[in-house]
XYZ file of C-alpha atoms in Angstrom:
437
model
C -108.214 -33.208 -9.479
C -105.705 -32.906 -6.732
C -105.159 -29.030 -7.273
C -108.630 -28.280 -7.410
C -109.103 -30.389 -4.064
C -106.211 -28.542 -2.365
C -107.699 -24.975 -3.787
C -110.565 -25.820 -2.191
C -109.248 -27.196 1.307
C -107.216 -23.290 1.391
C -108.590 -20.621 3.172
C -110.703 -18.125 1.025
C -107.697 -15.265 1.344
C -105.112 -17.676 -0.010
C -106.780 -18.931 -3.330
C -106.043 -16.007 -5.322
C -102.169 -16.411 -4.517
C -102.330 -19.841 -6.142
C -104.224 -19.000 -9.121
C -101.243 -16.575 -9.975
C -98.701 -17.946 -12.102
C -95.786 -15.721 -10.975
C -96.366 -15.664 -6.934
C -97.237 -19.301 -7.357
C -93.236 -19.831 -9.227
C -92.004 -17.733 -6.649
C -93.119 -18.835 -3.400
C -91.058 -22.125 -3.635
C -87.849 -21.111 -4.348
C -88.251 -18.665 -1.426
C -89.350 -21.437 0.529
C -86.027 -23.298 -0.617
C -83.979 -20.556 0.420
C -85.599 -20.283 3.815
C -84.749 -23.861 4.554
C -81.227 -23.355 3.258
C -80.785 -20.553 5.968
C -82.688 -22.537 8.395
C -79.924 -25.208 7.402
C -77.100 -22.433 7.931
C -78.153 -21.564 11.293
C -76.504 -25.006 12.686
C -73.833 -25.495 9.557
C -72.229 -22.124 9.751
C -71.866 -22.556 13.683
C -70.759 -25.986 13.198
C -68.207 -25.361 10.591
C -66.760 -22.504 12.673
C -66.297 -25.020 15.652
C -64.318 -27.323 13.378
C -62.362 -25.096 11.692
C -61.361 -22.829 14.814
C -57.951 -23.111 16.237
C -57.590 -24.824 19.734
C -58.664 -22.475 21.965
C -60.365 -19.912 19.812
C -63.747 -21.543 18.755
C -65.781 -18.765 20.510
C -64.104 -15.726 19.072
C -64.586 -17.586 15.798
C -68.233 -18.735 16.190
C -69.066 -15.025 16.960
C -67.088 -13.133 14.422
C -68.737 -16.204 12.031
C -72.672 -15.763 13.053
C -71.533 -11.746 12.772
C -70.317 -11.846 9.353
C -73.510 -13.499 8.256
C -75.595 -10.804 8.949
C -74.087 -7.779 10.201
C -72.474 -6.776 6.486
C -76.157 -6.502 5.599
C -76.688 -3.429 8.160
C -73.807 -1.655 6.305
C -75.067 -2.546 3.076
C -78.420 -0.990 3.732
C -77.030 2.343 4.537
C -73.834 2.178 2.247
C -75.493 1.457 -1.284
C -78.810 3.362 -0.965
C -78.113 6.247 -3.686
C -77.182 3.059 -6.296
C -79.727 0.294 -4.967
C -82.744 2.548 -4.588
C -82.769 3.246 -8.361
C -82.964 -0.855 -9.057
C -86.558 -2.644 -9.441
C -87.379 -4.943 -6.654
C -86.778 -8.195 -8.936
C -83.341 -7.163 -10.197
C -82.578 -6.446 -6.013
C -83.921 -9.694 -5.299
C -81.866 -11.515 -7.816
C -78.422 -9.953 -7.468
C -78.762 -10.836 -3.607
C -79.491 -14.517 -4.513
C -76.720 -14.237 -7.123
C -74.047 -13.306 -4.640
C -74.889 -15.314 -2.170
C -74.924 -18.646 -4.434
C -71.785 -17.649 -5.600
C -69.944 -16.924 -2.346
C -71.525 -19.254 -0.281
C -71.013 -22.180 -2.838
C -67.120 -21.388 -2.288
C -67.221 -22.427 1.179
C -67.566 -26.137 0.648
C -64.925 -25.713 -2.414
C -62.454 -23.867 -0.268
C -63.027 -26.617 2.659
C -62.569 -29.591 0.173
C -59.493 -28.080 -1.250
C -58.457 -27.439 2.242
C -58.035 -23.986 2.004
C -60.745 -22.772 4.401
C -58.642 -20.870 6.677
C -60.757 -18.976 9.542
C -60.387 -15.599 7.795
C -61.235 -16.687 4.837
C -64.438 -18.304 6.038
C -65.365 -15.056 7.594
C -64.949 -13.030 4.688
C -66.740 -15.189 2.694
C -69.788 -15.178 4.997
C -69.526 -11.427 5.103
C -69.437 -11.065 1.399
C -72.745 -12.984 1.135
C -74.376 -11.123 3.348
C -73.637 -7.586 2.180
C -76.661 -7.199 -0.199
C -79.094 -9.376 1.718
C -81.058 -6.266 3.521
C -81.822 -5.273 -0.012
C -82.546 -8.812 -1.012
C -85.208 -8.981 1.795
C -86.793 -5.640 1.098
C -86.805 -6.985 -2.598
C -88.900 -9.848 -1.803
C -91.689 -8.015 -0.311
C -91.863 -5.268 -2.930
C -91.921 -7.664 -5.812
C -94.695 -9.464 -4.316
C -96.140 -6.296 -3.955
C -95.753 -5.497 -7.399
C -97.274 -8.668 -8.710
C -99.950 -8.860 -6.583
C -103.315 -6.785 -5.973
C -103.666 -4.914 -3.214
C -106.193 -7.269 -1.338
C -103.960 -9.927 -1.768
C -100.901 -8.555 -0.158
C -101.621 -9.418 3.370
C -102.071 -12.949 2.415
C -99.006 -13.230 0.323
C -97.064 -11.648 3.536
C -98.486 -14.075 6.030
C -97.036 -16.927 3.662
C -93.453 -15.502 3.476
C -93.252 -15.031 6.938
C -94.795 -18.523 8.029
C -92.370 -19.792 5.267
C -89.769 -18.066 7.753
C -90.868 -19.362 10.918
C -91.145 -22.950 9.348
C -87.690 -23.174 7.851
C -86.498 -22.549 11.687
C -88.426 -26.027 12.533
C -87.171 -27.517 9.208
C -83.604 -26.408 8.590
C -82.031 -26.771 11.705
C -83.476 -30.367 11.921
C -82.013 -31.414 8.294
C -79.140 -29.727 9.218
C -78.843 -31.940 12.448
C -79.191 -35.167 10.651
C -77.090 -34.327 7.382
C -74.203 -32.956 9.189
C -72.986 -36.228 10.180
C -73.522 -37.618 6.894
C -72.103 -34.788 4.629
C -70.639 -32.439 6.928
C -71.595 -28.792 7.708
C -69.838 -27.331 4.843
C -71.800 -28.987 2.290
C -74.604 -27.688 4.208
C -73.469 -24.202 3.586
C -73.258 -25.660 -0.511
C -76.812 -26.789 -0.250
C -77.791 -23.154 1.086
C -75.838 -21.690 -1.594
C -77.879 -24.000 -4.393
C -81.109 -22.967 -2.893
C -80.615 -19.279 -3.726
C -79.333 -20.116 -7.188
C -82.266 -21.533 -7.950
C -84.001 -18.741 -6.348
C -82.061 -16.141 -8.477
C -83.426 -18.080 -12.078
C -87.086 -17.970 -10.795
C -87.223 -14.415 -9.954
C -85.457 -13.776 -13.570
C -88.850 -16.013 -14.824
C -91.057 -14.042 -12.858
C -89.283 -10.844 -14.347
C -89.677 -11.936 -17.564
C -93.446 -13.123 -17.838
C -94.115 -9.691 -16.098
C -91.886 -7.229 -18.007
C -92.790 -3.630 -17.505
C -94.231 -4.142 -14.240
C -91.502 -2.795 -12.629
C -91.610 0.831 -12.069
C -89.109 3.506 -12.406
C -88.663 5.135 -9.081
C -89.294 9.033 -8.719
C -87.049 11.808 -8.392
C -87.386 11.643 -4.816
C -87.102 7.994 -3.975
C -84.118 7.260 -6.383
C -82.057 9.941 -5.461
C -82.139 9.783 -1.914
C -79.643 7.801 0.044
C -80.441 4.737 2.414
C -78.741 6.987 5.577
C -80.904 10.123 4.247
C -83.902 7.928 4.134
C -83.025 6.611 7.642
C -82.627 10.104 9.114
C -85.645 11.245 7.854
C -87.391 8.112 9.223
C -85.716 8.847 12.660
C -86.867 12.488 12.473
C -90.661 11.401 12.026
C -90.520 8.826 14.775
C -89.050 11.819 16.980
C -92.784 13.036 16.555
C -94.151 9.674 17.999
C -92.061 8.637 21.178
C -93.924 5.746 21.718
C -92.523 4.230 18.365
C -89.153 5.181 19.488
C -89.703 3.111 22.382
C -90.893 0.230 20.620
C -87.905 0.679 18.381
C -85.508 0.953 21.225
C -87.145 -2.268 23.327
C -86.772 -4.048 20.329
C -83.297 -3.385 19.241
C -82.041 -4.325 23.160
C -84.294 -7.387 22.476
C -82.160 -8.667 19.638
C -78.704 -7.439 21.203
C -79.517 -9.450 24.369
C -80.600 -12.156 22.071
C -77.062 -12.315 20.054
C -74.728 -13.741 22.930
C -77.363 -16.708 23.653
C -77.333 -17.542 19.930
C -73.387 -18.224 20.107
C -73.519 -19.769 23.530
C -75.977 -22.244 22.518
C -73.735 -24.402 20.072
C -70.718 -24.234 22.280
C -73.086 -25.059 25.801
C -74.052 -28.534 23.368
C -70.492 -29.124 22.348
C -68.697 -28.087 25.868
C -70.946 -28.702 28.397
C -73.226 -31.327 27.308
C -70.525 -33.209 25.180
C -73.430 -33.689 22.602
C -73.130 -33.504 18.471
C -75.211 -31.558 15.590
C -78.370 -33.453 16.082
C -78.796 -31.687 19.727
C -78.390 -28.450 18.405
C -80.623 -29.166 15.389
C -83.239 -30.065 17.593
C -82.924 -27.042 20.217
C -83.387 -24.706 16.997
C -86.026 -26.953 15.550
C -88.187 -27.003 18.779
C -87.640 -23.255 19.106
C -89.186 -22.957 15.561
C -92.005 -25.135 16.186
C -92.712 -22.701 19.070
C -92.532 -19.858 17.684
C -94.632 -20.884 14.294
C -97.744 -21.734 16.970
C -97.009 -18.391 18.651
C -96.901 -16.179 15.670
C -100.357 -18.467 14.818
C -101.530 -17.070 18.364
C -100.497 -13.335 17.456
C -104.282 -12.654 15.864
C -105.722 -13.656 19.077
C -103.176 -11.445 21.054
C -104.702 -8.416 19.576
C -107.694 -8.418 21.966
C -105.485 -7.667 24.717
C -103.289 -4.343 25.675
C -100.249 -4.752 22.923
C -97.801 -3.021 25.203
C -98.244 -5.401 28.414
C -98.318 -8.340 26.110
C -95.168 -7.323 24.079
C -93.351 -6.605 27.199
C -94.572 -10.006 28.761
C -92.875 -12.018 25.640
C -89.360 -10.295 26.201
C -89.864 -11.080 29.866
C -90.934 -14.402 29.360
C -88.194 -15.414 26.798
C -85.600 -14.306 29.381
C -86.873 -16.430 32.083
C -86.959 -19.666 29.509
C -83.068 -18.570 29.294
C -82.186 -18.996 33.004
C -82.335 -22.386 33.473
C -79.650 -23.270 31.095
C -77.461 -21.544 33.840
C -78.356 -23.717 36.484
C -77.312 -26.174 34.891
C -80.970 -28.263 34.314
C -80.911 -31.200 32.232
C -81.213 -31.486 28.562
C -84.890 -32.178 28.493
C -85.486 -29.361 30.681
C -83.511 -27.053 28.346
C -85.587 -28.373 25.391
C -88.539 -27.974 26.716
C -87.670 -24.146 28.195
C -86.113 -23.506 24.412
C -89.417 -24.719 22.812
C -91.412 -22.486 25.548
C -89.205 -19.551 24.452
C -89.998 -20.213 21.094
C -93.964 -20.219 21.643
C -93.600 -16.912 23.471
C -91.479 -14.938 21.338
C -93.669 -16.178 18.475
C -95.631 -13.370 18.131
C -93.417 -10.624 18.912
C -92.710 -9.363 15.389
C -96.186 -9.045 14.420
C -97.066 -7.251 17.267
C -94.077 -4.929 16.985
C -94.926 -4.165 13.345
C -98.894 -3.567 14.070
C -97.811 -0.645 17.061
C -95.930 1.201 14.468
C -98.755 0.677 11.683
C -101.337 1.990 14.321
C -99.152 4.886 15.176
C -97.613 5.782 11.899
C -99.652 7.902 9.006
C -100.182 5.976 6.420
C -98.009 8.384 4.249
C -95.083 7.831 6.237
C -95.164 4.308 6.888
C -92.702 3.131 4.167
C -90.162 5.936 5.536
C -90.177 4.862 9.304
C -90.012 1.176 8.543
C -87.162 1.382 6.706
C -85.265 3.387 9.450
C -86.703 0.814 11.707
C -84.953 -1.804 9.533
C -81.788 -0.103 9.287
C -81.384 0.038 13.048
C -82.501 -3.252 13.820
C -80.275 -4.853 11.576
C -77.204 -3.803 13.715
C -78.626 -4.932 17.158
C -78.239 -8.951 16.516
C -75.185 -8.811 14.412
C -73.330 -6.852 17.280
C -74.638 -9.330 19.627
C -73.268 -12.248 18.368
C -69.790 -10.312 18.308
C -70.243 -9.619 21.752
C -70.871 -13.353 22.453
C -67.411 -14.290 21.611
C -65.549 -12.856 24.071
C -68.207 -13.251 26.837
C -68.128 -16.688 26.454
C -64.477 -16.728 26.609
C -64.879 -14.926 29.826
C -67.845 -16.479 31.383
C -68.734 -20.128 29.928
C -71.671 -20.811 27.338
C -73.917 -21.627 30.698
C -73.079 -18.516 32.179
C -73.822 -16.377 29.187
C -77.364 -17.773 28.379
C -78.094 -16.990 31.990
C -76.922 -13.573 32.197
C -78.914 -13.019 28.437
C -81.656 -14.388 30.090
C -81.676 -11.952 33.545
C -80.339 -9.120 31.616
C -83.834 -9.520 29.200
C -86.125 -9.896 32.005
C -84.650 -6.405 33.639
C -85.372 -4.918 29.998
C -89.045 -5.680 30.314
C -88.882 -4.420 33.658
C -87.189 -1.511 32.499
C -89.629 -0.936 29.712
C -92.488 -1.598 31.926
C -91.257 1.388 34.215
C -90.823 3.678 31.196
C -94.129 2.714 29.917
C -95.927 3.656 33.282
C -94.171 6.859 33.897
C -95.086 8.353 30.259
C -98.605 7.071 31.204
C -98.837 9.022 33.953
C -97.065 12.145 32.500
C -100.167 11.948 29.496
C -102.616 11.678 32.124
C -101.264 14.809 34.319
C -101.414 16.592 30.847
C -104.727 15.745 29.311
C -105.718 17.041 26.122
C -108.814 20.122 25.989
C -112.148 17.744 25.401
C -110.276 14.309 25.794
C -111.162 13.268 29.173
C -108.004 12.547 31.836
C -105.798 10.447 29.703
C -107.395 11.728 26.187
C -107.858 8.352 25.137
C -103.702 8.123 24.592
C -102.644 5.286 26.905
C -104.286 2.598 24.775
C -101.062 1.256 22.717
């Protein structure tokens, strides 16, 4: 009775998903691993601060956050020839097992008194080396399981799970860190990936034979070769290169803020993990609401809205540098999440509208390989910048630089539009209809 009522309350597009046994089994495990990663947003940073030598917390924090993500970018390029031969279910399971084992070693080493900063960074780096492939396997496996007309709704659920984890995970971490300690929170993240590995195995067993063998061209191409091919295709679409450059620098400038915020909480505000968790929870809540509004934003020109999002996020960080009180900066961080929420969807929409269907997968693979480097590089730079400027200075500088990035992007966009209008295409009007993003 309850199941039937729940099904009737679901929007029509989502009902077939919850009638599919494989997807219904996989979704809770994916959501659990997303919440585990959401807790690690706080736990990885907090544990780095706890075990850092005196005066080195900023450097270790930047190194730990970079190690939790940057090796995934390297793995996306270095292991292409080997891993592209594997079906998506095996990729997702392999990534989940590695993360379960290596992240599980963190609380064990901490409990034994062996968690040296170098070992901590090494375990985080090892756990993330296949994460880009695991994320690709997640979406590819769902694509295999479901009919083409069900995939959009499934992708919406997966992305909503990630956004919701930003709300739930940090809030749980802020509460539990004072009870069990950040090391054990990372252990819970490891447990969530162990559960995911088991569930992926059950789904693959239930749908044996569903994983197709890759064709010769796909199986033999290395990840780097595929990325270069995607960049070559994007050269024919300068607008796509512009979107990629804007997104790369946007993510880069966000990285130092991710390092500076925990230190702002501890050093400037003299507060605990609960306040840090509240910052991220409110950011996530804003991002969920902003993401849901992305559909309405399609009524507006996508480029101006995208540039407005970049500028809006930068403005939300500036009050940190002015010494604003925590209630004010909490409100700014919430507003920043609300503004940022639609960015990913709008960026993908620009790529989808400008890329031929036959080339879309190749171009998006190149996009992912490039963007995987931006955030980790930014977080790696965050440690030295905090040491030089202090947490408040880094947050303000990140915001101002992000606003400047939006201004540069707008200037380049206007210049490009004027060039197109000065060279009309035969028979297509003064701008050839090309200026609409």
